[in-house]
mmCIF file of C-alpha atoms in Angstrom:
data_model
loop_
_atom_site.group_PDB
_atom_site.id
_atom_site.type_symbol
_atom_site.label_atom_id
_atom_site.label_comp_id
_atom_site.label_asym_id
_atom_site.label_seq_id
_atom_site.Cartn_x
_atom_site.Cartn_y
_atom_site.Cartn_z
ATOM 1 C CA MET F 398 0.045 -0.029 0.154
ATOM 2 C CA ASP F 399 1.915 3.147 -1.433
ATOM 3 C CA ASP F 400 -0.747 5.835 -0.509
ATOM 4 C CA VAL F 401 0.066 6.604 3.092
ATOM 5 C CA VAL F 402 -1.442 9.761 4.803
ATOM 6 C CA ASP F 403 0.531 11.536 7.649
ATOM 7 C CA LEU F 404 -2.406 11.369 10.015
ATOM 8 C CA ALA F 405 -5.767 9.424 10.354
ATOM 9 C CA VAL F 406 -7.982 10.452 13.001
ATOM 10 C CA VAL F 407 -10.711 8.077 13.912
ATOM 11 C CA GLY F 408 -13.765 10.109 15.216
ATOM 12 C CA ALA F 409 -14.627 13.727 14.160
ATOM 13 C CA GLY F 410 -15.955 14.843 17.305
ATOM 14 C CA PRO F 411 -14.331 17.649 19.143
ATOM 15 C CA ALA F 412 -11.145 15.739 20.183
ATOM 16 C CA GLY F 413 -10.807 14.512 16.555
ATOM 17 C CA SER F 414 -11.469 17.790 14.915
ATOM 18 C CA ALA F 415 -9.212 19.366 17.325
ATOM 19 C CA ALA F 416 -6.418 16.989 16.552
ATOM 20 C CA ALA F 417 -6.769 17.510 12.807
ATOM 21 C CA LEU F 418 -6.876 21.291 13.215
ATOM 22 C CA ARG F 419 -3.654 21.304 15.450
ATOM 23 C CA ALA F 420 -1.759 19.159 13.122
ATOM 24 C CA LEU F 421 -2.605 21.432 10.121
ATOM 25 C CA GLN F 422 -1.986 24.439 12.145
ATOM 26 C CA LEU F 423 1.598 23.331 12.680
ATOM 27 C CA ARG F 424 2.047 21.621 9.513
ATOM 28 C CA PRO F 425 -0.293 23.162 6.752
ATOM 29 C CA ASP F 426 0.970 20.441 3.991
ATOM 30 C CA ALA F 427 0.218 17.487 6.359
ATOM 31 C CA ARG F 428 -2.099 14.923 4.695
ATOM 32 C CA VAL F 429 -4.896 14.453 7.288
ATOM 33 C CA LEU F 430 -7.624 12.134 7.193
ATOM 34 C CA LEU F 431 -10.636 12.494 9.472
ATOM 35 C CA VAL F 432 -12.854 9.153 9.597
ATOM 36 C CA ASP F 433 -16.195 8.897 11.204
ATOM 37 C CA ALA F 434 -19.049 6.557 10.765
ATOM 38 C CA ALA F 435 -21.645 9.222 10.895
ATOM 39 C CA GLU F 436 -22.588 11.935 8.404
ATOM 40 C CA PHE F 437 -22.318 15.355 9.691
ATOM 41 C CA PRO F 438 -24.402 17.288 11.286
ATOM 42 C CA ARG F 439 -25.152 14.529 13.481
ATOM 43 C CA GLU F 440 -26.784 14.320 16.904
ATOM 44 C CA LYS F 441 -24.539 13.441 19.879
ATOM 45 C CA THR F 442 -25.754 12.583 23.424
ATOM 46 C CA CYS F 443 -24.468 15.472 25.664
ATOM 47 C CA GLY F 444 -25.455 18.333 28.033
ATOM 48 C CA ASP F 445 -24.640 20.800 25.336
ATOM 49 C CA GLY F 446 -22.740 23.022 27.677
ATOM 50 C CA ILE F 447 -19.451 24.597 26.299
ATOM 51 C CA ALA F 448 -17.526 26.048 29.001
ATOM 52 C CA ALA F 449 -15.560 29.593 28.444
ATOM 53 C CA HIS F 450 -12.310 27.347 29.080
ATOM 54 C CA ALA F 451 -13.199 25.124 26.002
ATOM 55 C CA LEU F 452 -13.944 27.973 23.732
ATOM 56 C CA ASP F 453 -10.329 29.191 24.635
ATOM 57 C CA LEU F 454 -9.086 26.188 22.957
ATOM 58 C CA VAL F 455 -11.250 26.461 19.835
ATOM 59 C CA GLU F 456 -10.227 30.158 19.282
ATOM 60 C CA ALA F 457 -6.392 28.958 19.952
ATOM 61 C CA LEU F 458 -6.980 26.738 17.117
ATOM 62 C CA GLY F 459 -7.854 29.414 14.585
ATOM 63 C CA VAL F 460 -11.455 28.743 14.482
ATOM 64 C CA PRO F 461 -13.314 32.239 15.025
ATOM 65 C CA GLY F 462 -16.843 32.938 15.809
ATOM 66 C CA VAL F 463 -17.852 29.666 17.580
ATOM 67 C CA SER F 464 -19.164 31.887 20.467
ATOM 68 C CA ARG F 465 -21.858 33.080 18.247
ATOM 69 C CA LEU F 466 -23.521 29.620 17.889
ATOM 70 C CA GLY F 467 -24.918 30.135 21.515
ATOM 71 C CA PRO F 468 -25.709 33.154 23.642
ATOM 72 C CA PRO F 469 -23.730 33.839 26.831
ATOM 73 C CA VAL F 470 -25.041 32.194 29.947
ATOM 74 C CA PRO F 471 -23.520 34.166 32.676
ATOM 75 C CA ARG F 472 -24.644 32.466 35.883
ATOM 76 C CA MET F 473 -24.393 29.072 37.518
ATOM 77 C CA ARG F 474 -26.678 27.672 40.401
ATOM 78 C CA LEU F 475 -25.940 24.562 42.443
ATOM 79 C CA ARG F 476 -27.976 23.006 45.197
ATOM 80 C CA SER F 477 -26.266 20.459 47.245
ATOM 81 C CA PRO F 478 -28.179 17.248 48.709
ATOM 82 C CA GLY F 479 -28.760 18.963 52.025
ATOM 83 C CA GLY F 480 -30.131 21.988 50.394
ATOM 84 C CA ARG F 481 -27.375 24.327 50.555
ATOM 85 C CA VAL F 482 -27.398 26.803 47.188
ATOM 86 C CA VAL F 483 -24.983 28.956 45.310
ATOM 87 C CA GLU F 484 -25.905 31.116 42.629
ATOM 88 C CA ARG F 485 -23.287 33.460 41.247
ATOM 89 C CA ALA F 486 -22.019 34.987 37.871
ATOM 90 C CA CYS F 487 -19.000 33.049 36.507
ATOM 91 C CA ALA F 488 -15.727 34.937 35.835
ATOM 92 C CA ARG F 489 -16.642 34.375 32.220
ATOM 93 C CA PRO F 490 -19.902 33.548 30.553
ATOM 94 C CA ASN F 491 -20.306 29.758 29.266
ATOM 95 C CA ARG F 492 -22.624 28.913 26.463
ATOM 96 C CA VAL F 493 -24.966 26.253 25.662
ATOM 97 C CA VAL F 494 -24.534 24.912 21.766
ATOM 98 C CA PRO F 495 -26.302 21.596 20.656
ATOM 99 C CA ARG F 496 -23.658 19.328 19.611
ATOM 100 C CA THR F 497 -25.329 18.817 16.282
ATOM 101 C CA VAL F 498 -24.179 22.322 15.600
ATOM 102 C CA PHE F 499 -20.752 22.548 17.622
ATOM 103 C CA ASP F 500 -19.205 19.316 16.171
ATOM 104 C CA ALA F 501 -20.310 20.293 12.644
ATOM 105 C CA GLU F 502 -18.629 23.752 12.955
ATOM 106 C CA LEU F 503 -15.405 22.058 14.011
ATOM 107 C CA VAL F 504 -15.491 19.403 11.315
ATOM 108 C CA ALA F 505 -16.225 22.198 8.535
ATOM 109 C CA ALA F 506 -13.157 24.274 10.004
ATOM 110 C CA ALA F 507 -10.842 21.058 9.836
ATOM 111 C CA VAL F 508 -12.035 20.454 6.202
ATOM 112 C CA ALA F 509 -11.570 23.914 5.266
ATOM 113 C CA ARG F 510 -8.017 23.571 6.436
ATOM 114 C CA GLY F 511 -7.260 20.712 4.272
ATOM 115 C CA ALA F 512 -8.419 17.675 6.123
ATOM 116 C CA ARG F 513 -10.327 15.163 4.156
ATOM 117 C CA LEU F 514 -13.538 13.599 5.919
ATOM 118 C CA LEU F 515 -14.100 9.941 5.158
ATOM 119 C CA ARG F 516 -17.389 8.160 6.338
ATOM 120 C CA HIS F 517 -16.535 4.930 7.433
ATOM 121 C CA ARG F 518 -16.668 2.714 10.438
ATOM 122 C CA VAL F 519 -13.305 1.330 11.464
ATOM 123 C CA ARG F 520 -13.257 -2.082 12.763
ATOM 124 C CA HIS F 521 -9.628 -3.272 12.662
ATOM 125 C CA LEU F 522 -6.145 -1.936 12.848
ATOM 126 C CA GLU F 523 -2.780 -3.445 11.811
ATOM 127 C CA MET F 524 0.582 -1.795 13.185
ATOM 128 C CA GLY F 525 3.382 -1.950 11.013
ATOM 129 C CA PRO F 526 7.065 -0.615 11.529
ATOM 130 C CA ASP F 527 6.235 2.647 9.796
ATOM 131 C CA ARG F 528 2.410 2.811 9.232
ATOM 132 C CA VAL F 529 -0.828 1.805 10.780
ATOM 133 C CA VAL F 530 -3.437 0.199 8.416
ATOM 134 C CA LEU F 531 -7.075 0.653 9.147
ATOM 135 C CA ASP F 532 -9.543 -2.097 7.631
ATOM 136 C CA GLY F 533 -6.800 -2.922 5.186
ATOM 137 C CA ALA F 534 -7.682 0.192 3.206
ATOM 138 C CA VAL F 535 -6.320 3.339 4.895
ATOM 139 C CA ALA F 536 -2.563 3.766 5.766
ATOM 140 C CA ALA F 537 -1.315 6.362 8.102
ATOM 141 C CA ARG F 538 1.945 7.454 9.487
ATOM 142 C CA VAL F 539 -0.071 7.903 12.827
ATOM 143 C CA VAL F 540 -3.463 7.177 13.852
ATOM 144 C CA ILE F 541 -5.474 9.055 16.693
ATOM 145 C CA GLY F 542 -8.291 7.141 18.385
ATOM 146 C CA ALA F 543 -10.962 10.028 19.080
ATOM 147 C CA ASP F 544 -13.944 7.674 18.704
ATOM 148 C CA GLY F 545 -15.693 8.201 22.029
ATOM 149 C CA ALA F 546 -16.564 6.283 25.019
ATOM 150 C CA ASN F 547 -17.241 3.089 23.280
ATOM 151 C CA SER F 548 -13.914 3.554 21.336
ATOM 152 C CA THR F 549 -13.026 0.683 18.755
ATOM 153 C CA VAL F 550 -9.432 2.046 18.701
ATOM 154 C CA ARG F 551 -8.986 1.907 22.472
ATOM 155 C CA ARG F 552 -10.328 -1.822 22.539
ATOM 156 C CA LEU F 553 -7.863 -2.821 19.595
ATOM 157 C CA LEU F 554 -4.964 -1.452 21.649
ATOM 158 C CA GLY F 555 -5.857 -3.699 24.510
ATOM 159 C CA ALA F 556 -6.723 -1.041 26.942
ATOM 160 C CA PRO F 557 -8.717 -2.157 29.942
ATOM 161 C CA ALA F 558 -12.258 -1.240 30.176
ATOM 162 C CA ALA F 559 -13.269 1.574 32.630
ATOM 163 C CA PRO F 560 -14.371 -0.077 36.158
ATOM 164 C CA PRO F 561 -17.962 0.604 37.158
ATOM 165 C CA SER F 562 -16.688 3.004 39.963
ATOM 166 C CA ALA F 563 -15.141 5.149 37.178
ATOM 167 C CA THR F 564 -17.952 5.156 34.757
ATOM 168 C CA ALA F 565 -20.648 7.581 34.917
ATOM 169 C CA VAL F 566 -24.300 6.983 33.385
ATOM 170 C CA ALA F 567 -26.612 9.690 32.165
ATOM 171 C CA VAL F 568 -29.857 10.564 30.541
ATOM 172 C CA ARG F 569 -30.586 13.619 28.577
ATOM 173 C CA GLY F 570 -33.466 15.085 26.690
ATOM 174 C CA TYR F 571 -34.849 18.361 25.457
ATOM 175 C CA ALA F 572 -37.472 20.218 27.358
ATOM 176 C CA PRO F 573 -39.732 23.147 26.218
ATOM 177 C CA THR F 574 -38.893 25.377 29.201
ATOM 178 C CA ALA F 575 -35.525 26.244 31.004
ATOM 179 C CA VAL F 576 -35.588 26.648 34.775
ATOM 180 C CA ASP F 577 -33.776 29.913 34.120
ATOM 181 C CA PRO F 578 -32.672 31.323 30.662
ATOM 182 C CA ASP F 579 -29.510 32.978 32.119
ATOM 183 C CA THR F 580 -28.370 30.168 34.440
ATOM 184 C CA LEU F 581 -26.674 26.635 34.305
ATOM 185 C CA VAL F 582 -28.703 25.093 37.056
ATOM 186 C CA ILE F 583 -27.390 21.829 38.854
ATOM 187 C CA GLU F 584 -29.585 19.898 41.486
ATOM 188 C CA PHE F 585 -27.563 17.231 43.486
ATOM 189 C CA ALA F 586 -29.606 14.238 44.513
ATOM 190 C CA ARG F 587 -29.445 12.486 47.851
ATOM 191 C CA GLY F 588 -28.295 8.864 47.500
ATOM 192 C CA PRO F 589 -25.197 6.527 47.947
ATOM 193 C CA TYR F 590 -23.559 7.874 44.834
ATOM 194 C CA PRO F 591 -22.894 11.259 43.646
ATOM 195 C CA ALA F 592 -25.766 12.342 41.178
ATOM 196 C CA TYR F 593 -27.386 15.555 39.840
ATOM 197 C CA ALA F 594 -29.976 16.945 37.438
ATOM 198 C CA TRP F 595 -29.238 19.761 35.200
ATOM 199 C CA SER F 596 -31.003 22.481 33.324
ATOM 200 C CA PHE F 597 -29.068 24.047 30.406
ATOM 201 C CA PRO F 598 -31.000 26.871 28.459
ATOM 202 C CA LEU F 599 -30.831 26.398 24.827
ATOM 203 C CA PRO F 600 -30.650 29.149 22.250
ATOM 204 C CA GLY F 601 -34.005 30.195 21.143
ATOM 205 C CA GLY F 602 -35.752 28.732 24.285
ATOM 206 C CA GLY F 603 -36.163 25.433 25.788
ATOM 207 C CA ALA F 604 -33.378 23.417 27.703
ATOM 208 C CA ASN F 605 -31.142 20.431 27.643
ATOM 209 C CA VAL F 606 -32.016 18.663 30.627
ATOM 210 C CA GLY F 607 -30.748 15.485 32.167
ATOM 211 C CA PHE F 608 -29.754 13.480 35.180
ATOM 212 C CA GLY F 609 -26.347 11.501 35.640
ATOM 213 C CA VAL F 610 -24.905 9.176 38.248
ATOM 214 C CA PHE F 611 -21.024 9.221 39.039
ATOM 215 C CA ASP F 612 -20.994 5.438 39.409
ATOM 216 C CA LYS F 613 -22.267 2.685 37.085
ATOM 217 C CA ARG F 614 -23.184 0.667 40.154
ATOM 218 C CA GLY F 615 -25.958 3.158 41.214
ATOM 219 C CA SER F 616 -27.261 4.063 37.895
ATOM 220 C CA GLY F 617 -30.409 1.926 37.366
ATOM 221 C CA SER F 618 -32.627 1.923 34.426
ATOM 222 C CA ARG F 619 -33.267 4.581 32.080
ATOM 223 C CA THR F 620 -36.884 4.897 33.364
ATOM 224 C CA GLU F 621 -35.486 5.292 36.829
ATOM 225 C CA LEU F 622 -32.981 7.985 35.832
ATOM 226 C CA VAL F 623 -35.721 9.809 33.935
ATOM 227 C CA ALA F 624 -37.894 9.626 37.194
ATOM 228 C CA ALA F 625 -34.924 10.921 39.342
ATOM 229 C CA LEU F 626 -34.896 14.020 36.990
ATOM 230 C CA ARG F 627 -38.536 14.513 37.141
ATOM 231 C CA ALA F 628 -38.313 14.564 40.843
ATOM 232 C CA LEU F 629 -35.412 17.237 40.795
ATOM 233 C CA LEU F 630 -36.874 19.519 37.940
ATOM 234 C CA PRO F 631 -40.535 19.245 38.300
ATOM 235 C CA GLY F 632 -42.268 21.046 35.421
ATOM 236 C CA HIS F 633 -39.142 20.966 33.057
ATOM 237 C CA GLU F 634 -39.517 17.294 31.902
ATOM 238 C CA PRO F 635 -37.914 16.322 28.559
ATOM 239 C CA ASP F 636 -39.848 15.244 25.576
ATOM 240 C CA PRO F 637 -39.878 11.507 25.733
ATOM 241 C CA ALA F 638 -38.818 11.143 22.133
ATOM 242 C CA SER F 639 -35.647 13.155 22.831
ATOM 243 C CA VAL F 640 -34.408 10.941 25.771
ATOM 244 C CA ARG F 641 -31.110 9.308 25.263
ATOM 245 C CA GLY F 642 -28.649 7.615 27.639
ATOM 246 C CA HIS F 643 -25.028 7.305 27.580
ATOM 247 C CA HIS F 644 -21.864 6.265 29.355
ATOM 248 C CA LEU F 645 -19.178 8.618 30.541
ATOM 249 C CA PRO F 646 -15.447 7.001 31.137
ATOM 250 C CA LEU F 647 -14.159 9.322 33.935
ATOM 251 C CA PHE F 648 -10.483 10.283 34.095
ATOM 252 C CA THR F 649 -10.276 8.337 37.454
ATOM 253 C CA THR F 650 -9.829 5.371 34.983
ATOM 254 C CA PRO F 651 -6.338 4.058 34.846
ATOM 255 C CA ARG F 652 -4.357 6.054 32.216
ATOM 256 C CA HIS F 653 -3.490 4.153 29.002
ATOM 257 C CA HIS F 654 -1.363 6.072 26.605
ATOM 258 C CA PRO F 655 1.146 3.520 24.823
ATOM 259 C CA ASP F 656 4.263 4.033 22.867
ATOM 260 C CA GLY F 657 4.205 3.979 19.043
ATOM 261 C CA ARG F 658 1.918 5.230 16.170
ATOM 262 C CA VAL F 659 -1.531 4.951 17.737
ATOM 263 C CA LEU F 660 -2.724 7.803 20.298
ATOM 264 C CA LEU F 661 -5.951 8.087 22.145
ATOM 265 C CA ALA F 662 -7.989 11.476 22.810
ATOM 266 C CA GLY F 663 -11.060 12.616 24.372
ATOM 267 C CA ASP F 664 -13.497 10.160 25.743
ATOM 268 C CA ALA F 665 -11.532 7.281 23.927
ATOM 269 C CA ALA F 666 -8.871 8.256 26.368
ATOM 270 C CA ALA F 667 -11.209 8.079 29.287
ATOM 271 C CA LEU F 668 -10.868 11.932 30.109
ATOM 272 C CA VAL F 669 -14.394 12.853 31.433
ATOM 273 C CA ASN F 670 -14.219 15.257 34.468
ATOM 274 C CA PRO F 671 -15.562 13.077 37.602
ATOM 275 C CA LEU F 672 -16.877 16.003 39.363
ATOM 276 C CA THR F 673 -19.117 17.410 36.575
ATOM 277 C CA GLY F 674 -19.389 14.992 33.936
ATOM 278 C CA GLU F 675 -17.823 17.675 31.550
ATOM 279 C CA GLY F 676 -15.632 16.063 28.610
ATOM 280 C CA ILE F 677 -15.538 18.515 25.720
ATOM 281 C CA PHE F 678 -12.577 20.763 27.371
ATOM 282 C CA ASP F 679 -10.642 17.546 27.949
ATOM 283 C CA ALA F 680 -11.609 16.292 24.523
ATOM 284 C CA LEU F 681 -10.268 19.533 22.674
ATOM 285 C CA ALA F 682 -7.230 19.704 24.974
ATOM 286 C CA SER F 683 -5.943 16.317 24.403
ATOM 287 C CA GLY F 684 -6.893 16.413 20.898
ATOM 288 C CA VAL F 685 -4.841 19.416 20.568
ATOM 289 C CA LEU F 686 -1.708 17.617 22.218
ATOM 290 C CA ALA F 687 -2.347 14.410 20.172
ATOM 291 C CA GLY F 688 -2.571 16.496 16.748
ATOM 292 C CA ARG F 689 1.015 17.968 17.825
ATOM 293 C CA ALA F 690 2.614 14.782 18.741
ATOM 294 C CA ALA F 691 1.268 12.916 15.692
ATOM 295 C CA LEU F 692 3.791 14.849 13.608
ATOM 296 C CA LEU F 693 6.482 12.774 15.204
ATOM 297 C CA GLY F 694 5.827 9.724 13.609
ATOM 298 C CA ALA F 695 7.004 6.666 15.655
ATOM 299 C CA ALA F 696 7.778 8.905 18.492
ATOM 300 C CA ALA F 697 4.203 10.086 19.059
ATOM 301 C CA GLY F 698 3.074 7.755 21.543
ATOM 302 C CA ALA F 699 5.739 8.568 24.011
ATOM 303 C CA ALA F 700 5.570 12.366 23.158
ATOM 304 C CA HIS F 701 1.812 12.375 23.674
ATOM 305 C CA ARG F 702 2.001 10.567 27.043
ATOM 306 C CA ALA F 703 4.440 12.908 28.314
ATOM 307 C CA ALA F 704 2.640 16.024 27.222
ATOM 308 C CA MET F 705 -0.661 14.406 28.643
ATOM 309 C CA ARG F 706 1.190 14.101 32.100
ATOM 310 C CA GLN F 707 2.674 17.603 31.748
ATOM 311 C CA THR F 708 -0.722 19.086 31.056
ATOM 312 C CA PHE F 709 -3.224 17.054 33.141
ATOM 313 C CA GLU F 710 -1.322 15.377 35.973
ATOM 314 C CA ARG F 711 -1.921 17.865 38.755
ATOM 315 C CA HIS F 712 -5.548 18.531 37.593
ATOM 316 C CA HIS F 713 -6.275 14.720 37.371
ATOM 317 C CA ALA F 714 -4.807 14.156 40.940
ATOM 318 C CA HIS F 715 -6.838 16.870 42.504
ATOM 319 C CA GLY F 716 -10.057 15.894 40.660
ATOM 320 C CA ALA F 717 -9.604 12.373 42.074
ATOM 321 C CA VAL F 718 -9.255 13.327 45.534
ATOM 322 C CA LEU F 719 -12.253 15.764 45.296
ATOM 323 C CA ALA F 720 -14.323 12.966 43.419
ATOM 324 C CA ARG F 721 -13.774 10.611 46.441
ATOM 325 C CA LEU F 722 -14.776 13.266 48.852
ATOM 326 C CA LEU F 723 -17.994 14.288 46.870
ATOM 327 C CA ARG F 724 -19.038 10.836 47.890
ATOM 328 C CA ARG F 725 -19.764 12.352 51.328
ATOM 329 C CA PRO F 726 -22.797 14.454 51.316
ATOM 330 C CA ARG F 727 -21.404 16.459 54.155
ATOM 331 C CA PHE F 728 -18.578 17.469 52.328
ATOM 332 C CA LEU F 729 -20.506 18.610 49.131
ATOM 333 C CA ASP F 730 -22.951 20.631 51.377
ATOM 334 C CA ALA F 731 -19.828 22.256 52.868
ATOM 335 C CA ALA F 732 -18.314 23.011 49.413
ATOM 336 C CA VAL F 733 -21.536 24.778 48.214
ATOM 337 C CA HIS F 734 -21.739 26.790 51.333
ATOM 338 C CA ALA F 735 -18.138 27.799 51.195
ATOM 339 C CA ALA F 736 -18.820 28.656 47.418
ATOM 340 C CA ALA F 737 -21.858 30.715 48.277
ATOM 341 C CA ARG F 738 -19.864 32.718 50.938
ATOM 342 C CA ARG F 739 -16.524 33.306 48.768
ATOM 343 C CA GLN F 740 -16.310 34.159 45.119
ATOM 344 C CA SER F 741 -12.880 32.532 45.184
ATOM 345 C CA VAL F 742 -14.223 29.267 46.130
ATOM 346 C CA PHE F 743 -16.653 29.357 43.571
ATOM 347 C CA ASP F 744 -14.326 30.371 40.979
ATOM 348 C CA ALA F 745 -11.905 27.505 41.869
ATOM 349 C CA ALA F 746 -14.878 25.007 41.745
ATOM 350 C CA VAL F 747 -15.784 26.147 38.177
ATOM 351 C CA ASP F 748 -12.173 26.038 37.018
ATOM 352 C CA ILE F 749 -11.617 22.339 38.273
ATOM 353 C CA GLY F 750 -15.203 21.304 37.150
ATOM 354 C CA LEU F 751 -15.016 22.911 33.694
ATOM 355 C CA GLY F 752 -11.328 23.345 32.847
ATOM 356 C CA ARG F 753 -7.956 22.052 34.211
ATOM 357 C CA GLY F 754 -7.975 23.904 37.616
ATOM 358 C CA THR F 755 -6.673 22.518 40.850
ATOM 359 C CA ALA F 756 -8.087 22.951 44.413
ATOM 360 C CA PRO F 757 -6.158 25.993 46.238
ATOM 361 C CA LEU F 758 -5.411 25.286 49.624
ATOM 362 C CA SER F 759 -7.203 28.498 50.610
ATOM 363 C CA ALA F 760 -10.480 27.136 48.984
ATOM 364 C CA LEU F 761 -10.115 23.807 50.829
ATOM 365 C CA ALA F 762 -9.615 25.648 54.196
ATOM 366 C CA HIS F 763 -12.858 27.344 53.477
ATOM 367 C CA VAL F 764 -14.656 24.202 52.929
ATOM 368 C CA ALA F 765 -13.171 22.734 55.954
ATOM 369 C CA LEU F 766 -14.400 25.571 58.097
ATOM 370 C CA SER F 767 -17.968 25.049 56.710
ATOM 371 C CA CYS F 768 -17.730 21.442 57.518
ATOM 372 C CA ALA F 769 -16.577 22.307 61.165
ATOM 373 C CA ALA F 770 -19.515 24.900 61.471
ATOM 374 C CA ALA F 771 -21.998 22.400 60.526
ATOM 375 C CA ALA F 772 -20.742 19.533 62.845
#
């Protein structure tokens, strides 16, 4: 097989498109192929929230104007299992953009920059000394697996499955009304596992609503998840035809970034935030790193692993500790109370939940004081 592209990206969601965009940003003459089983635009099961942190990455990739796809949502409100409430303006407004629109915009930008889009479902890969061959038909110097939570590339690499404790389960649907058109609303549930319902206002009215449990062992059936959503957001129930379920591989899953010519990014690399279920920022960021590393050929795997460690190690370590603490309702009550009292605690929570922030000692001290006061 003589026709070998420089990079084949399996999956054209945010992680895959970001990888293609970054590779072409660094090497405009690179031959980049985006491979996806779907035809764009396509629906994607998601909360549709696009954090300001994620929009920064899109702008840095040279894709201007994405912010126009959804109006700013300036505020966020959280209610803890014990009834504590914080509602504040975020340091920068987030946006809600249906993934049908957001993903298609990124794909179009990658194609405009020179990537070729191929509709195909990858089922097999073969690694050789100087190339990777997909399904006996596509040869590439490097392959990036960005094919989502049920990644075929990850499975073919022999990566372990995410354990139930590191897998969230959620349902989402579309409701005709929003709890608040200017606010991202999150209502935490009582129960043995962290869980919350959300209402994110959509452009033009209505809302993306859903309910997620941050441990597969506590998920139950789709009917039970929708019932939990209904209990926390009465009067804002989704159209039953719009309800979809999905699994979220959390970044508390053991890392898997092997050496060689095959890389993983986004959900395929199990990079969903275990505090919020947010995955778009990590998808974009890991895609950017993978696109840069892919230009190194045989050294790509080692370079990508090092870049991921340097970029995310502290964020992942802090997030993993906080994810364990969130299993204690008393801690979550105290954290929400501290965020209501101090803007700095609220801002730190947003950064670690929607970006790659860490937990400052000052913020943890305020949470500890709130715990002690409630004792």
